[in-house]
Short mmCIF file of N, CA and C in Angstrom, two decimals:
data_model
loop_
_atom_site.label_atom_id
_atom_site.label_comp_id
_atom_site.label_asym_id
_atom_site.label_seq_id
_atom_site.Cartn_x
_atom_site.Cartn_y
_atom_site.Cartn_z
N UNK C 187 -2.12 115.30 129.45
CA UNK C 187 -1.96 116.71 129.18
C UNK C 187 -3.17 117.45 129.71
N UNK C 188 -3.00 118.72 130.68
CA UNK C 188 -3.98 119.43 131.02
C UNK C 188 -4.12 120.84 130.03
N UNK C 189 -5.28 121.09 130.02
CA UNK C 189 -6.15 121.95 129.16
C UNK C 189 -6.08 122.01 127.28
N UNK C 190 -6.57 123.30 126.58
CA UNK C 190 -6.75 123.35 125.78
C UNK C 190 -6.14 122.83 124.46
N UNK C 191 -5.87 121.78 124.00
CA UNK C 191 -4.99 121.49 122.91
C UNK C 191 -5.12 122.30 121.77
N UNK C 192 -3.73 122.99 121.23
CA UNK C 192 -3.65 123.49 120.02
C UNK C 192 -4.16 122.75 119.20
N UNK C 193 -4.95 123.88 118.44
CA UNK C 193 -5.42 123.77 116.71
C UNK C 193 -4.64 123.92 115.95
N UNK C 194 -4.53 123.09 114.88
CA UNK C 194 -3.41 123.32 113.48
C UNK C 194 -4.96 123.43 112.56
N UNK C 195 -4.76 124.35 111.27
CA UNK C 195 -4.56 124.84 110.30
C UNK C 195 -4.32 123.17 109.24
N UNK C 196 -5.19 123.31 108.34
CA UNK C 196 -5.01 122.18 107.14
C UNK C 196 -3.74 122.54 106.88
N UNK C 197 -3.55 123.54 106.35
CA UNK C 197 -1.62 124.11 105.72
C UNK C 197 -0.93 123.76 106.62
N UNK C 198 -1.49 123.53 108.36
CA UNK C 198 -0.17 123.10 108.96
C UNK C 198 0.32 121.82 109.24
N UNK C 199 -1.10 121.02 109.39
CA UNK C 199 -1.09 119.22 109.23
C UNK C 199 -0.60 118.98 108.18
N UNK C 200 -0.62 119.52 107.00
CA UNK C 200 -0.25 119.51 105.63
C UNK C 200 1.55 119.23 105.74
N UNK C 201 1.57 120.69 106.27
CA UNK C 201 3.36 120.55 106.43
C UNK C 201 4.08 119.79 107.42
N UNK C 202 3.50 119.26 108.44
CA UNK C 202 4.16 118.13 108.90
C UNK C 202 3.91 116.79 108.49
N UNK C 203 2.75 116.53 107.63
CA UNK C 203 2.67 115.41 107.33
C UNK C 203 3.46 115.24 105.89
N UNK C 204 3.87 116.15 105.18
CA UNK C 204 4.93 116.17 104.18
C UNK C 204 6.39 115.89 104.71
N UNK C 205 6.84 116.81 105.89
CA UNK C 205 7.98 116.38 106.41
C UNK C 205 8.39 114.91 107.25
N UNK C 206 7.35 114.70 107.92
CA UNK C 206 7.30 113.68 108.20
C UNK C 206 7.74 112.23 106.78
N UNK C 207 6.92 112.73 105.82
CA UNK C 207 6.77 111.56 104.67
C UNK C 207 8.22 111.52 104.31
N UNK C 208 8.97 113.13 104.09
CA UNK C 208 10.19 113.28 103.96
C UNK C 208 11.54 112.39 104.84
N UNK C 209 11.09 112.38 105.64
CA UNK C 209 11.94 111.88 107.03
C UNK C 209 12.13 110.31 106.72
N UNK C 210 10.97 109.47 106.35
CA UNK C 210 10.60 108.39 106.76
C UNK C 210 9.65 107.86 105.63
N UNK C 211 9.56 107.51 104.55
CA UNK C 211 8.89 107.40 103.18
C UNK C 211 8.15 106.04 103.82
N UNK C 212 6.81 105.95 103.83
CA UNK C 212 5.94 105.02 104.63
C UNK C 212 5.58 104.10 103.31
N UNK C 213 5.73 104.40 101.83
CA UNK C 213 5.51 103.60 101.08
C UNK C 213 6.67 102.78 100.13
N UNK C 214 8.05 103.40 101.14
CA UNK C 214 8.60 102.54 100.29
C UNK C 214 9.01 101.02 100.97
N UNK C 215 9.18 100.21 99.96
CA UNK C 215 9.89 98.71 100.84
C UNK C 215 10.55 98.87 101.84
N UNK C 216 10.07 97.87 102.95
CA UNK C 216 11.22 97.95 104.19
C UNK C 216 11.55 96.14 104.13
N UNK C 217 12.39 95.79 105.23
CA UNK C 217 12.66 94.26 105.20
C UNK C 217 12.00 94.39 106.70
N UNK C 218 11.39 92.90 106.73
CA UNK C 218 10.80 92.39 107.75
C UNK C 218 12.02 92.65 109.06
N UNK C 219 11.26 92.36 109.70
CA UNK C 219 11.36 92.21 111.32
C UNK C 219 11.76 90.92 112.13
N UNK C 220 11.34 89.78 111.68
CA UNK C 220 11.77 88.88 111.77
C UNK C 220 11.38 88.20 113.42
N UNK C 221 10.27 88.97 113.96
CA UNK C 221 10.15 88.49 115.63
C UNK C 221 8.81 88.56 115.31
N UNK C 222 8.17 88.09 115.97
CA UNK C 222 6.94 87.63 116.81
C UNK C 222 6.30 88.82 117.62
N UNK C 223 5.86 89.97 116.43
CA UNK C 223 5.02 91.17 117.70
C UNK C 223 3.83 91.13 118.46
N UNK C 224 3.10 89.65 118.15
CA UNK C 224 2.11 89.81 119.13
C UNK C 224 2.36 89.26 120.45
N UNK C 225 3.30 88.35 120.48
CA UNK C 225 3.83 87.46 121.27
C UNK C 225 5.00 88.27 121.97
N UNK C 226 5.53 89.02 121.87
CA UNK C 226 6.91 89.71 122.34
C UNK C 226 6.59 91.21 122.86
N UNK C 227 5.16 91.75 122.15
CA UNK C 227 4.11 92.50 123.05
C UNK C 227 3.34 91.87 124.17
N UNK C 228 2.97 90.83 124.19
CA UNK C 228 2.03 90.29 125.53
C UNK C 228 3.29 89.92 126.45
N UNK C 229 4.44 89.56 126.06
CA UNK C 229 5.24 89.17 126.96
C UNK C 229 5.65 90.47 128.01
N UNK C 230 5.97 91.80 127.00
CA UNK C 230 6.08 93.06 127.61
C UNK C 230 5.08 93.51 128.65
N UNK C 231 3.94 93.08 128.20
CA UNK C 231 2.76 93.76 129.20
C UNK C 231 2.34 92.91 129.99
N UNK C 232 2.42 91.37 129.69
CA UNK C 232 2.37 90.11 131.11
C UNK C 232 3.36 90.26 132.24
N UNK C 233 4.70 91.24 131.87
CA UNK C 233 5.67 91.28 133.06
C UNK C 233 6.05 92.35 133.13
N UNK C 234 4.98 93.83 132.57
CA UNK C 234 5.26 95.16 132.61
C UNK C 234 6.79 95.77 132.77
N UNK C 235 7.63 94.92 131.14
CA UNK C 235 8.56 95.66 131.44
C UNK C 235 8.78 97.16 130.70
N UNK C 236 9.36 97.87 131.25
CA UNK C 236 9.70 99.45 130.08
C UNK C 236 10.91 99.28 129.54
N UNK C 237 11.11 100.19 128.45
CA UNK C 237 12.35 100.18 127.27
C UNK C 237 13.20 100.01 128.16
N UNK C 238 13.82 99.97 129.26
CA UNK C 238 14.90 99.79 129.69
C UNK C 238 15.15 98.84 130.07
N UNK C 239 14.15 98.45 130.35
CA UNK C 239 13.90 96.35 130.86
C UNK C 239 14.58 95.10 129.62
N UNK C 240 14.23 96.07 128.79
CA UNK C 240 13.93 94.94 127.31
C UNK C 240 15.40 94.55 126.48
N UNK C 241 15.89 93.85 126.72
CA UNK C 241 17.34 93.46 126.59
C UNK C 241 17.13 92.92 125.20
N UNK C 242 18.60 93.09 124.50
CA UNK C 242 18.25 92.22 122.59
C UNK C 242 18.67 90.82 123.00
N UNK C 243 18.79 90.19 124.37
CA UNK C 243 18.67 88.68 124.59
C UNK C 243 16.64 88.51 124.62
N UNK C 244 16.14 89.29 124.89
CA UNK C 244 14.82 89.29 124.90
C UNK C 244 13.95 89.60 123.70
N UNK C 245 14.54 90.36 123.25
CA UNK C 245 13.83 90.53 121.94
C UNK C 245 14.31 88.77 121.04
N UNK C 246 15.17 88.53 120.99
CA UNK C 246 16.09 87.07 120.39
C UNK C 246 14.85 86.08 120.55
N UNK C 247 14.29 86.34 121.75
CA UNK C 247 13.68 84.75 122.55
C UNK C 247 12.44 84.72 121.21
N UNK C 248 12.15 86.28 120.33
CA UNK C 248 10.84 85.72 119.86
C UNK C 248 11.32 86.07 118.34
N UNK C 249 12.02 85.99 118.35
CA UNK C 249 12.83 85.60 116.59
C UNK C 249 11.95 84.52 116.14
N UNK C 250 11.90 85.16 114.81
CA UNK C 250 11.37 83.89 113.67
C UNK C 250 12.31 83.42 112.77
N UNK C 251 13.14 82.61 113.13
CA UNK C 251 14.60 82.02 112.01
C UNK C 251 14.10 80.61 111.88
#
């Protein structure tokens, strides 16, 4: 991004970080994931693929079952 980045206002970080919490509750229980993210990240960036590369036969390969 070129030049000056907008300033927010405490009241305004305030109100997106409420809506946000709204959207998406960061403290409540979620269920695991069940893959291998350090391993299924290095694989992404050892063969630079992007979201469109990344097939759910690929995500599969680093399942933890």
């Amino acid at each position: 991004m070129i030049g000056p980045k907008k300033k927010y206002s405490v009241r305004e970080k305030r109100k997106m970080m409420d809506e946000c919490i709204k959207k998406q509750n960061p403290y409540a229980p979620s269920k695991p994931l069940d893959v291998d993210l350090r391993a299924f990240y290095a694989h992404v960036k050892e063969n630079n693929l992007s979201n469109q590369d990344i097939t759910p036969e690929t995500i599969e390969k680093f399942s933890i079952h």
